[in-house]
Structure formats: structure tokens, C-alpha cells
PDB file of C-alpha atoms and ligand atoms in Angstrom:
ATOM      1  CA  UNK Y  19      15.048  22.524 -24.761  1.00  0.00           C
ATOM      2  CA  UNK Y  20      17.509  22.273 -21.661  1.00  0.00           C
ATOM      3  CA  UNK Y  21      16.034  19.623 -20.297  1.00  0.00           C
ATOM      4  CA  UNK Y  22      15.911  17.637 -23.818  1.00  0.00           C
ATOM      5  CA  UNK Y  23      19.926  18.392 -24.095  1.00  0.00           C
ATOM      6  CA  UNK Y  24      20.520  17.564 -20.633  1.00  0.00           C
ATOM      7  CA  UNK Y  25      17.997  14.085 -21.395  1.00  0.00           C
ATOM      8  CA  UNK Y  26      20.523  13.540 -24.426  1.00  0.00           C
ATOM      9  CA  UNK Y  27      23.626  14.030 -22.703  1.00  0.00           C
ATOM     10  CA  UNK Y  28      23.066  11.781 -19.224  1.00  0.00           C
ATOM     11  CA  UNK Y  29      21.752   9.173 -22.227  1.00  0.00           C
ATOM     12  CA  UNK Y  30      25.198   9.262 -23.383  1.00  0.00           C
ATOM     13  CA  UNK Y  31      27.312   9.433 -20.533  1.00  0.00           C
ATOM     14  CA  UNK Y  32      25.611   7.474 -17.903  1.00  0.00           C
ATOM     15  CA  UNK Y  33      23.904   4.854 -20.244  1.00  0.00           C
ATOM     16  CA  UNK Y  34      20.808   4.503 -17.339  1.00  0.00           C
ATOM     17  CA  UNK Y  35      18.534   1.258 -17.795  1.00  0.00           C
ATOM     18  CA  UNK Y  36      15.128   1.368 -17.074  1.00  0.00           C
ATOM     19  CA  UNK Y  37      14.719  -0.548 -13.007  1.00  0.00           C
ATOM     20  CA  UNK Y  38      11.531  -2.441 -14.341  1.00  0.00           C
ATOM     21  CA  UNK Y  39      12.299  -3.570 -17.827  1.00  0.00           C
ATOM     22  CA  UNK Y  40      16.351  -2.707 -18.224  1.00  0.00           C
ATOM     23  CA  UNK Y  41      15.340  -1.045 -21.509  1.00  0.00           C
ATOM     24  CA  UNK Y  42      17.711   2.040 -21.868  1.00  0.00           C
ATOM     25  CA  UNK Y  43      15.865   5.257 -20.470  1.00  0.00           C
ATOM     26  CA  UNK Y  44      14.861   7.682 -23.328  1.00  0.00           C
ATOM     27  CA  UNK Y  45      14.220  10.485 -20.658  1.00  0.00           C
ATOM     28  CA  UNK Y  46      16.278   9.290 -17.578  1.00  0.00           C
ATOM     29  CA  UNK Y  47      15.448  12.653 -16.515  1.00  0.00           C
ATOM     30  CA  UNK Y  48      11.865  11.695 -15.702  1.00  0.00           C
ATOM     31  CA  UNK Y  49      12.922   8.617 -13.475  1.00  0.00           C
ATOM     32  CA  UNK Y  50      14.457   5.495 -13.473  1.00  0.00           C
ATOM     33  CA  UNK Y  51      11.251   3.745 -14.996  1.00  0.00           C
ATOM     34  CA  UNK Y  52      10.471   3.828 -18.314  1.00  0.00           C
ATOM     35  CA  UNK Y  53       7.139   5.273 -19.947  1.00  0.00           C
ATOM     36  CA  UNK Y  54       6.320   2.174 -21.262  1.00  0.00           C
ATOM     37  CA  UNK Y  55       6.636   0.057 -17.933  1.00  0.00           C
ATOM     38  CA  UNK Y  56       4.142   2.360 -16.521  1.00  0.00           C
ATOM     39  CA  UNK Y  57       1.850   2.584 -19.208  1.00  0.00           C
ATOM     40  CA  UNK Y  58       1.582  -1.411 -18.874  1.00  0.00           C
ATOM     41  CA  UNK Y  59       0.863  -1.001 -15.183  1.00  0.00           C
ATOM     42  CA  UNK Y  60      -1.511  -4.151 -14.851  1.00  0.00           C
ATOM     43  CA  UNK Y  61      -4.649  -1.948 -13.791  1.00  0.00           C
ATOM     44  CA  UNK Y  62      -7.734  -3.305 -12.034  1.00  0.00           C
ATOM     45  CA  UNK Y  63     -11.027  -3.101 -13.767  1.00  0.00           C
ATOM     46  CA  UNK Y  64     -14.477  -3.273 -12.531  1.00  0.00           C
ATOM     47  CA  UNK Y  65     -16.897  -5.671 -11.920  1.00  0.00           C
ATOM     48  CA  UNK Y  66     -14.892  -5.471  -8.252  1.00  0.00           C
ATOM     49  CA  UNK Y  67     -16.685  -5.864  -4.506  1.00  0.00           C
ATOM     50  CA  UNK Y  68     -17.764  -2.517  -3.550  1.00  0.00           C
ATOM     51  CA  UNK Y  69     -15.715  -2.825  -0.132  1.00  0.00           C
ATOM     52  CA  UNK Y  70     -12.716  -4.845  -0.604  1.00  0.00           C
ATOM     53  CA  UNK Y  71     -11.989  -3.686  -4.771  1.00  0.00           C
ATOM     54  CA  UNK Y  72     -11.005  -7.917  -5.494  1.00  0.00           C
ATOM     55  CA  UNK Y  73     -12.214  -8.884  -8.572  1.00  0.00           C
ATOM     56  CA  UNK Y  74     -16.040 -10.039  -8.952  1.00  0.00           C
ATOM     57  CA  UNK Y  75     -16.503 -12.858 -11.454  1.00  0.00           C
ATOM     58  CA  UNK Y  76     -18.991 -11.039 -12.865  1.00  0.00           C
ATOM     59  CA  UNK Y  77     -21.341  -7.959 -12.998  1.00  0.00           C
ATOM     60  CA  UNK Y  78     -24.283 -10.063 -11.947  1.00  0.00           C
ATOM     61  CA  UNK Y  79     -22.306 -11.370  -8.760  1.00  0.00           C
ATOM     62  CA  UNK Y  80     -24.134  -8.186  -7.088  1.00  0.00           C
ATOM     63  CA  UNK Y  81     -22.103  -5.253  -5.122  1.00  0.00           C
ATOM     64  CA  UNK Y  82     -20.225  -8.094  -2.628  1.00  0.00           C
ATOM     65  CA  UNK Y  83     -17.924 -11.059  -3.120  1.00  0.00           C
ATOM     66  CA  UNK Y  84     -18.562 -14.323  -1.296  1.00  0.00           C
ATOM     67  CA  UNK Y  85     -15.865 -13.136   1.372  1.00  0.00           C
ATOM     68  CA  UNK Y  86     -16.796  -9.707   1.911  1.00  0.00           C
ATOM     69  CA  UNK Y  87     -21.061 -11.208   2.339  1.00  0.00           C
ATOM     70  CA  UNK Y  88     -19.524 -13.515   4.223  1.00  0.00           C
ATOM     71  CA  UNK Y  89     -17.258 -11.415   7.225  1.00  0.00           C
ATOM     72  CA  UNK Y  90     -17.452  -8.081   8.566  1.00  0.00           C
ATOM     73  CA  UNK Y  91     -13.968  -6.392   8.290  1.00  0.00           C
ATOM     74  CA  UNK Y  92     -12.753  -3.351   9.977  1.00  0.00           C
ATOM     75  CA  UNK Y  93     -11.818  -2.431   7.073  1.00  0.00           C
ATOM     76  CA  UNK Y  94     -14.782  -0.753   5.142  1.00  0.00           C
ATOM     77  CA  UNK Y  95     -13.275  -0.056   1.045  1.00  0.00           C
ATOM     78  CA  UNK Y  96      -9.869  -1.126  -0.068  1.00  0.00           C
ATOM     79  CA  UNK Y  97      -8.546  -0.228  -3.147  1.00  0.00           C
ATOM     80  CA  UNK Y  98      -5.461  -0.832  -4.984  1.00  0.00           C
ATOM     81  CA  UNK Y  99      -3.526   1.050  -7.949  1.00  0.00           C
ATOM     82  CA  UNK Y 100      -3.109  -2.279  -9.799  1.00  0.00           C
ATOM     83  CA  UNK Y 101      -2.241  -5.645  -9.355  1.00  0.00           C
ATOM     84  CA  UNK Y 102       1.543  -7.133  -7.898  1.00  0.00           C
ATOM     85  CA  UNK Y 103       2.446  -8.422 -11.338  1.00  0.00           C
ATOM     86  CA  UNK Y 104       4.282  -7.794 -14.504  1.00  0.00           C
ATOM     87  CA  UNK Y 105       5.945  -4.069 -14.447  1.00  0.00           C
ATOM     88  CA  UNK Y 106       4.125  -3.061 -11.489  1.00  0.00           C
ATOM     89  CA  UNK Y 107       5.571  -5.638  -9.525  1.00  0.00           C
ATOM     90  CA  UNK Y 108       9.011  -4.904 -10.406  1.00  0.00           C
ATOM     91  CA  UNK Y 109       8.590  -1.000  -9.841  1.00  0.00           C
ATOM     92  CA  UNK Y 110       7.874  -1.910  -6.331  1.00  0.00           C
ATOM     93  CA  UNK Y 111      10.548  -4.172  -5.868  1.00  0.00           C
ATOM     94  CA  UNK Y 112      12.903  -1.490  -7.602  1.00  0.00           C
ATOM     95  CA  UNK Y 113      11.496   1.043  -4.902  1.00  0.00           C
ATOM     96  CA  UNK Y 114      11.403  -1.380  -1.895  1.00  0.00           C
ATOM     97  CA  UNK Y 115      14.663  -3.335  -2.208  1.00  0.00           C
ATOM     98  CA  UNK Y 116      16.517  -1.404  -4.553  1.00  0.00           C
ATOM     99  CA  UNK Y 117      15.893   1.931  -2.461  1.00  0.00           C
ATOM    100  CA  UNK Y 118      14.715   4.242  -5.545  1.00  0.00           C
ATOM    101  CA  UNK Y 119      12.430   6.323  -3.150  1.00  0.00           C
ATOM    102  CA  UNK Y 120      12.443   8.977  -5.886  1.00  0.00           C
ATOM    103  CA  UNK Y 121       9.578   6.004  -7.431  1.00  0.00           C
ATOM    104  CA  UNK Y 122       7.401   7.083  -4.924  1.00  0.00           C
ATOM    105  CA  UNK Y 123       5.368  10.019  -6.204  1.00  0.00           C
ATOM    106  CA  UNK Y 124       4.934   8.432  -9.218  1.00  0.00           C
ATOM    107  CA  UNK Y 125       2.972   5.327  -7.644  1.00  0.00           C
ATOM    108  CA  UNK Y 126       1.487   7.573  -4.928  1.00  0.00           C
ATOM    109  CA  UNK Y 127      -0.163   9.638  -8.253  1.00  0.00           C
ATOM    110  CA  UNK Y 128      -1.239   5.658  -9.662  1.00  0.00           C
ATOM    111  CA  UNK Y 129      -3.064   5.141  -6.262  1.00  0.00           C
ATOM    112  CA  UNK Y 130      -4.671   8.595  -5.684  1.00  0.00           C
ATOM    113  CA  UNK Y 131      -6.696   7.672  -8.962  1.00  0.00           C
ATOM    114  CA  UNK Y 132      -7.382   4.329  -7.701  1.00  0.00           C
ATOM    115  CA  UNK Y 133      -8.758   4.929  -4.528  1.00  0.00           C
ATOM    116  CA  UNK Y 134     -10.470   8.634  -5.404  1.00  0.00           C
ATOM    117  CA  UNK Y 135     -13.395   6.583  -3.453  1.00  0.00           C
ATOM    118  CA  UNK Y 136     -11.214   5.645  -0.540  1.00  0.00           C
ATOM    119  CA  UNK Y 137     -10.142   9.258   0.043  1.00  0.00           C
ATOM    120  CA  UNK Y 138     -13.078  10.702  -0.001  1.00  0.00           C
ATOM    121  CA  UNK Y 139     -14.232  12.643   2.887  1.00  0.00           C
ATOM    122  CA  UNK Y 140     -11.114  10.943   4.542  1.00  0.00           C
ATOM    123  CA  UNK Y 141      -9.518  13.438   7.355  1.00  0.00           C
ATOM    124  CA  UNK Y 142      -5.664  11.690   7.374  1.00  0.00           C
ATOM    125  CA  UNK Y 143      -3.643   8.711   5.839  1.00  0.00           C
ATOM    126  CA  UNK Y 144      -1.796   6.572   7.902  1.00  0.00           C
ATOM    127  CA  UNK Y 145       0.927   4.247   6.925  1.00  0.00           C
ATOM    128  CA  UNK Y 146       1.078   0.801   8.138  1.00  0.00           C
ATOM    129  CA  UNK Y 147       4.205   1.010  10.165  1.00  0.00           C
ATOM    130  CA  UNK Y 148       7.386  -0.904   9.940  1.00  0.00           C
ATOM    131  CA  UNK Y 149       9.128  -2.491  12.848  1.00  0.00           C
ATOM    132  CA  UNK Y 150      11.704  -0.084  14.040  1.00  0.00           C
ATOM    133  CA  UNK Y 151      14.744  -2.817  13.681  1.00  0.00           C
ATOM    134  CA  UNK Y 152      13.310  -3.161   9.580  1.00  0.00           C
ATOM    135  CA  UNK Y 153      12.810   0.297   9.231  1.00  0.00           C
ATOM    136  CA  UNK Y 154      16.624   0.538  10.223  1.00  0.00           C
ATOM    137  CA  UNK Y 155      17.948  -1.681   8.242  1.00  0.00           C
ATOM    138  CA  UNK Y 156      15.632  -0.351   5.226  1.00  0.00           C
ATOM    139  CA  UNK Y 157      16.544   2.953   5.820  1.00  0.00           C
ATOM    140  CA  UNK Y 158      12.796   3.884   5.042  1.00  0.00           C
ATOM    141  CA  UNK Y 159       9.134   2.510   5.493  1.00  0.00           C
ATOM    142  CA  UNK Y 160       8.086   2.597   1.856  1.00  0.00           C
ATOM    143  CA  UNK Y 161       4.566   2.924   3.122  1.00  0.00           C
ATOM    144  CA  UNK Y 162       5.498   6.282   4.358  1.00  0.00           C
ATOM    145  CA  UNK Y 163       7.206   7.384   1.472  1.00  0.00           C
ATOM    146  CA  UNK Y 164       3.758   6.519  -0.559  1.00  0.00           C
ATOM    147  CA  UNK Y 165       1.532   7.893   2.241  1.00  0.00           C
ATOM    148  CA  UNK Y 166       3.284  11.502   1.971  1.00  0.00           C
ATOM    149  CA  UNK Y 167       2.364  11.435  -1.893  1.00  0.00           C
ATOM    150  CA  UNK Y 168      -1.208  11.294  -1.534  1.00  0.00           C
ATOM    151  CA  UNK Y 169      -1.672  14.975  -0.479  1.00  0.00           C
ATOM    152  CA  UNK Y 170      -3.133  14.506   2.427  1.00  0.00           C
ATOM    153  CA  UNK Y 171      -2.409  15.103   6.064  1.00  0.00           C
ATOM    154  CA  UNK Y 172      -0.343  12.279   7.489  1.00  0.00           C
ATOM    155  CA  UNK Y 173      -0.589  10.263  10.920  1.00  0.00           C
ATOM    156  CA  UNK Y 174       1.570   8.117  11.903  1.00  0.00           C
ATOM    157  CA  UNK Y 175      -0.215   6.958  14.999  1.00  0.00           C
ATOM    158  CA  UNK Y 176       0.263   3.161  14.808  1.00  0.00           C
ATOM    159  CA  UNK Y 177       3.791   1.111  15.735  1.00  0.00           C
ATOM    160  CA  UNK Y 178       4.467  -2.566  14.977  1.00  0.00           C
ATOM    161  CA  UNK Y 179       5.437  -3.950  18.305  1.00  0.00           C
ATOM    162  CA  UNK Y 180       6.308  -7.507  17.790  1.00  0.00           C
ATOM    163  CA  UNK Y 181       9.444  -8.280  14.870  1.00  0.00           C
ATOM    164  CA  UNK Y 182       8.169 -11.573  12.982  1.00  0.00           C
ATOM    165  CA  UNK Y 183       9.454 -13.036   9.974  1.00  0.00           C
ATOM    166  CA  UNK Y 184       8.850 -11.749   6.552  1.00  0.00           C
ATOM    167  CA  UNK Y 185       5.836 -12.346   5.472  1.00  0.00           C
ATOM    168  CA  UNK Y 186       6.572 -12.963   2.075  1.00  0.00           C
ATOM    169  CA  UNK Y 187       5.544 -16.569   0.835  1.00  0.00           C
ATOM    170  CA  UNK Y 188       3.709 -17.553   4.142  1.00  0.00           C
ATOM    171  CA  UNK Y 189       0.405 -19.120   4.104  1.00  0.00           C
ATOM    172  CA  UNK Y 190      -2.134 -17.121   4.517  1.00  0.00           C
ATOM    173  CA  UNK Y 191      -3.156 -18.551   7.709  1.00  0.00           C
ATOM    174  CA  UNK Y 192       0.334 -18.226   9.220  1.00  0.00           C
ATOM    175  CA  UNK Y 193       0.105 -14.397   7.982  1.00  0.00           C
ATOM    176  CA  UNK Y 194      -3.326 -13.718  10.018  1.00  0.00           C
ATOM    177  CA  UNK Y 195      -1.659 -15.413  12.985  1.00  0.00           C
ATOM    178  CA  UNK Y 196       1.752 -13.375  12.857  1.00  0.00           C
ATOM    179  CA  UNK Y 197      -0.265 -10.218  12.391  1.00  0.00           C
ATOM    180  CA  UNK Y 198      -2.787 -10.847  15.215  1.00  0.00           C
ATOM    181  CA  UNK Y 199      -1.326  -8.486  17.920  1.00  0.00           C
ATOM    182  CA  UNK Y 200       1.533  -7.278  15.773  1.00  0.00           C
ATOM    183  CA  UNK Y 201       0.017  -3.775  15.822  1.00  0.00           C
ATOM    184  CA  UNK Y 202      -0.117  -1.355  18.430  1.00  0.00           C
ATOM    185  CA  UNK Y 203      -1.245   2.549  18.677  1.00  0.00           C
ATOM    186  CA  UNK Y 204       1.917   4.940  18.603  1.00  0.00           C
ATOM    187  CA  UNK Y 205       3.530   5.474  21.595  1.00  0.00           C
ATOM    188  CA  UNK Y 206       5.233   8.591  20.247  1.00  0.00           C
ATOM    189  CA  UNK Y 207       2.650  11.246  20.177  1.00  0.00           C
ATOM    190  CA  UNK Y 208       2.109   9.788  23.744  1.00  0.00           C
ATOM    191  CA  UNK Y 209      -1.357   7.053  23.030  1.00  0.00           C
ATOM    192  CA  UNK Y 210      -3.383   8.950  25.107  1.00  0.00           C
ATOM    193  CA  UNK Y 211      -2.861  12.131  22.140  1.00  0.00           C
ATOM    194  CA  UNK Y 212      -2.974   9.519  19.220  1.00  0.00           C
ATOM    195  CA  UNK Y 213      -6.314   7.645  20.984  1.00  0.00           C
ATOM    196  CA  UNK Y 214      -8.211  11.673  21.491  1.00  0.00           C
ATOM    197  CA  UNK Y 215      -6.697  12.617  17.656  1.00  0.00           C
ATOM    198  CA  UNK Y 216      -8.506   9.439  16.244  1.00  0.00           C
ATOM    199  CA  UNK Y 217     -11.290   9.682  17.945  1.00  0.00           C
ATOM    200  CA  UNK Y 218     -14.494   9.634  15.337  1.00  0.00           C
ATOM    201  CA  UNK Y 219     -12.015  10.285  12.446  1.00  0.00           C
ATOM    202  CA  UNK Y 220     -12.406   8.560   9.151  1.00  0.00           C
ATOM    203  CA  UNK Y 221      -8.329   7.343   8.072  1.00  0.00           C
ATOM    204  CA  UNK Y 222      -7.464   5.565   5.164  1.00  0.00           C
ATOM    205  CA  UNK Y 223      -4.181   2.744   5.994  1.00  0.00           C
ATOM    206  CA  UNK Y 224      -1.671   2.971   3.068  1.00  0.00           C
ATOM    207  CA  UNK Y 225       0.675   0.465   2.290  1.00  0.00           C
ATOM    208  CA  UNK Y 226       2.593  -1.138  -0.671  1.00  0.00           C
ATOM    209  CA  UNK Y 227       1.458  -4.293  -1.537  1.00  0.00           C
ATOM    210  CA  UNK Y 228      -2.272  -5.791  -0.272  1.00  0.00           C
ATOM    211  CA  UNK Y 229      -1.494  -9.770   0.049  1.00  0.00           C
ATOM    212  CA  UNK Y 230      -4.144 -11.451   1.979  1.00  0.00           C
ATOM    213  CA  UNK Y 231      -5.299  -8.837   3.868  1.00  0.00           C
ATOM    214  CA  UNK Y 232      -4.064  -9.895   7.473  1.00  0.00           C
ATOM    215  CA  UNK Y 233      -2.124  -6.337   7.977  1.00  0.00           C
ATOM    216  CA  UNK Y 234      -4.546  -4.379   7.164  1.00  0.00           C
ATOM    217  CA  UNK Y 235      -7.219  -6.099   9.070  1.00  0.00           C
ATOM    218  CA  UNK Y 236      -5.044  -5.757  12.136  1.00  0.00           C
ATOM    219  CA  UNK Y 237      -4.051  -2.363  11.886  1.00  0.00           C
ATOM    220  CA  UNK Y 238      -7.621  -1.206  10.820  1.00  0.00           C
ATOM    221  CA  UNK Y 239      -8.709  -3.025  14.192  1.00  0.00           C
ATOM    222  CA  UNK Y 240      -6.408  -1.254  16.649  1.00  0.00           C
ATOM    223  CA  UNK Y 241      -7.635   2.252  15.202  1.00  0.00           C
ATOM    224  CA  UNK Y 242     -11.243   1.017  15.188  1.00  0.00           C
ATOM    225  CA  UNK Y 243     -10.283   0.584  19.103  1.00  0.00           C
ATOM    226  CA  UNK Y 244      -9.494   3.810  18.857  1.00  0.00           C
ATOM    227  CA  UNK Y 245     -12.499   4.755  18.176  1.00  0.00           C
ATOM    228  CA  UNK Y 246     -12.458   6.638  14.617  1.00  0.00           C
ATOM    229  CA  UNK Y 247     -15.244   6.477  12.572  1.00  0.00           C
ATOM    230  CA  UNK Y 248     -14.752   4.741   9.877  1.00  0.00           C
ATOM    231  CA  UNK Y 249     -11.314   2.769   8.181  1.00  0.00           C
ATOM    232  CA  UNK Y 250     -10.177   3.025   4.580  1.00  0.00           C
ATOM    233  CA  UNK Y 251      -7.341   0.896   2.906  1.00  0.00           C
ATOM    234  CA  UNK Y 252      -5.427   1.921  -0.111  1.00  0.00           C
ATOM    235  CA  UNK Y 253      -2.305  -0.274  -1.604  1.00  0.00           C
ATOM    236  CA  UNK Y 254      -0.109   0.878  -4.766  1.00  0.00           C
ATOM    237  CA  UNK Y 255      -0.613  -3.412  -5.636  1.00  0.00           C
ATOM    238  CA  UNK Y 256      -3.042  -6.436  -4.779  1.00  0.00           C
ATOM    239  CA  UNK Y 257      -1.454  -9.640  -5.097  1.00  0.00           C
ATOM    240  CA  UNK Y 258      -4.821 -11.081  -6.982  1.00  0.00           C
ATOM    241  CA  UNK Y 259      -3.480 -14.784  -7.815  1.00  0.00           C
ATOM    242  CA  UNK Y 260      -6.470 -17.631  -7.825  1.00  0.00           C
ATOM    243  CA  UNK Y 261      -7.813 -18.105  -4.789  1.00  0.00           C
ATOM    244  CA  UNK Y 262     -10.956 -18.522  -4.234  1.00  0.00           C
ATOM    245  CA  UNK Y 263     -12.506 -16.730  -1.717  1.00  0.00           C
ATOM    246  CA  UNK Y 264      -9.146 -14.463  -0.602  1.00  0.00           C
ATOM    247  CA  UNK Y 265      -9.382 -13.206   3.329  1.00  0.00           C
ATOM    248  CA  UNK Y 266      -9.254  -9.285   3.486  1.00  0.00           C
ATOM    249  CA  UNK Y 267      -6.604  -7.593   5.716  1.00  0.00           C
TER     250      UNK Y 267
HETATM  251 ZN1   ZN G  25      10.870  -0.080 -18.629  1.00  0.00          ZN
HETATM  252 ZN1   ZN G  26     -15.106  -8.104  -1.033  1.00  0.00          ZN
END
């Protein structure tokens, strides 16, 4: 009953618009998204390659796609909440660049659904790491902030040593070569604590949006280095525009 007033009452006052849609908020008390925009979270639905979760075209295509038959990856099942379009895309670009952390749990609930596969028998998350000069200027690594929602225990064992451009609207080949050596074990627990913690592990890497896969592939390789066991990926979005046979990462 409170909370219903106190619903009515910032309504009035504060007039809050919805950061996906700008709908007015009915209960800005429950967020700064509205029900709707996450009800029409674009969700991904099966037939989907058993390891990387893209789309298959069909049932028949059998458990792989062409890329996945194709390549080993480092990376052994990646899943993703939904795909980087339409309200889902804007609710991460509402938590990324317009800060509103408080978004987090929300998506972090969206992708422990998802990827109930991924964590599975899974001892720790760990978030794909920001360089320390982004994270600054951020004021957060967003892949943290989802991470710490998944309920699980939480290493942050990896450090992006090299600062390259965004990697927003690169080619995809340009992306694998940025990445390549981008990633590095953590230097703070000291590597030789982070390399004897991994060691035979199975981690899943979290981060917000899967693109072509290059990030993930790296940073699944330098833990695979370290020797754990096996290497899960789980994303809140996969950017799933046409291409044909998409690279993981
Ligand atoms: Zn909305
Ligand atoms: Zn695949």
C-alpha cells in the first residue's frame, strides 16, 4: 500500500520516463525500465549450436553450426540473455553509457535463465576486464556489475593490458587482431595466486554484449593457459545480425 502511494507520488512529482522506451514509468519504484520494455526483451530461441548458442537455421542442421564444426574454441558453451536489438539494446546502452548500474540485477536475473547450462557445475564467474584508463573514465566495468548478479563466487583474475580503440563498428577481423594479446592474467592477486586458484577450475567469462566473439576467445585462452578445466561464456546480448558463418570470441 506504501509502496503503491509512494509509486503514485514520485509519478507526480518527478514525472520519470522509462530509459528504453521514454514511456512514463507506472512503477518508477521498480526501476528506470518499464515492464513492457522488458517483457519485449528480444529472447533467443532454439534450434541454436549446442556450444556457441548462435542461431541454427534449422533443427535438422544437427547439434553444431558450420563455424563451431568448423574451429575448436576455448570457449566450450556461450550463451546469451537475448539478442543486442530493440529494448534490450537500449537497456544496455541506458546501463553502459547512461550509468544506471541499478539495471544490473535485473539483466544479471535475464542471463542466469539463459545460461542455467553455462553455470552449471561452474566453480566462479569472471568478468572480462576493462582497461584500467576506461574503467576510470566509466566509473565501472559493467561486466562486473553483471558478474556480481549471477550469485556466484566472483574472480577477477584477468586484466586488459593493452588500451585499443573501441571496438564498436570495427570489422570483425580488425576486432580478432586488437584482441589478440589484449588479455593478460591479473597481476593483483599476485599471477602466481590467480594461475594455482585456476588451476583445473571450470569459470564461466561474463560480459555485456557478445559481438564477434574475439574477446571472449582471447580471454577464454589466457585462462585455458592457466590451466582450468574447462571455459564457459555468458553475455546479457549477442549482436546476431546476418552473417554467415559469425567467428566465436
Ligand atoms: Zn519502456
Ligand atoms: Zn556454434
Amino acid at each position: 500500500m506504501l509502496a503503491l502511494a509512494t509509486n503514485a507520488l514520485v509519478r507526480v512529482l518527478l514525472a520519470p520516463a522509462c530509459a528504453s522506451c521514454d514511456g512514463a514509468l507506472d512503477h518508477p519504484l521498480d526501476g528506470p525500465v518499464c515492464a513492457t520494455c522488458w517483457q519485449h526483451v528480444p529472447r533467443l530461441t532454439p534450434p541454436w549450436c549446442v556450444r556457441c548458442g548462435d542461431a541454427l537455421p534449422s533443427s535438422n542442421a544437427g547439434p553444431w553450426c558450420v563455424r563451431c564444426r568448423r574451429r575448436q574454441s576455448a570457449v566450450t558453451i556461450a550463451r546469451s540473455a537475448g539478442r543486442y536489438d530493440d529494448s534490450l539494446r537500449r537497456i544496455i546502452h541506458a546501463f553502459k553509457y547512461g550509468k544506471r548500474r541499478v539495471l544490473a540485477p535485473q539483466l544479471a536475473a535475464l542471463m542466469r535463465e539463459a545460461g542455467a547450462d553455462v553455470l552449471a557445475g561452474a566453480d566462479a564467474v569472471v568478468p572480462v576486464p576493462l582497461h584500467p584508463w576506461r574503467a576510470m573514465r566509466r566509473g565501472f566495468n559493467q561486466a562486473d556489475d553483471l558478474a556480481r548478479g549471477l550469485g556466484m563466487p566472483v574472480w577477477r583474475v584477468l586484466r586488459r593490458c593493452r588500451h585499443g580503440p573501441p571496438q564498436a563498428g570495427l570489422p570483425a577481423a580488425q576486432r580478432h587482431a586488437n584482441v589478440r594479446a589484449a588479455y593478460a592474467l591479473s597481476l593483483s592477486p599476485p599471477w602466481p595466486t590467480a594461475r594455482r586458484r585456476l588451476r583445473n577450475r571450470a569459470v564461466v567469462l561474463v560480459d555485456d554484449v557478445m559481438t564477434t566473439g574475439a574477446t571472449l576467445e582471447a580471454c577464454a585462452r589466457v585462462l585455458a593457459d592457466a590451466g582450468v578445466r574447462s571455459v564457459g561464456a555468458l553475455t546479457a546480448a549477442r549482436a546476431v545480425a546476418a552473417r554467415p558463418h559469425p567467428p566465436l570470441g
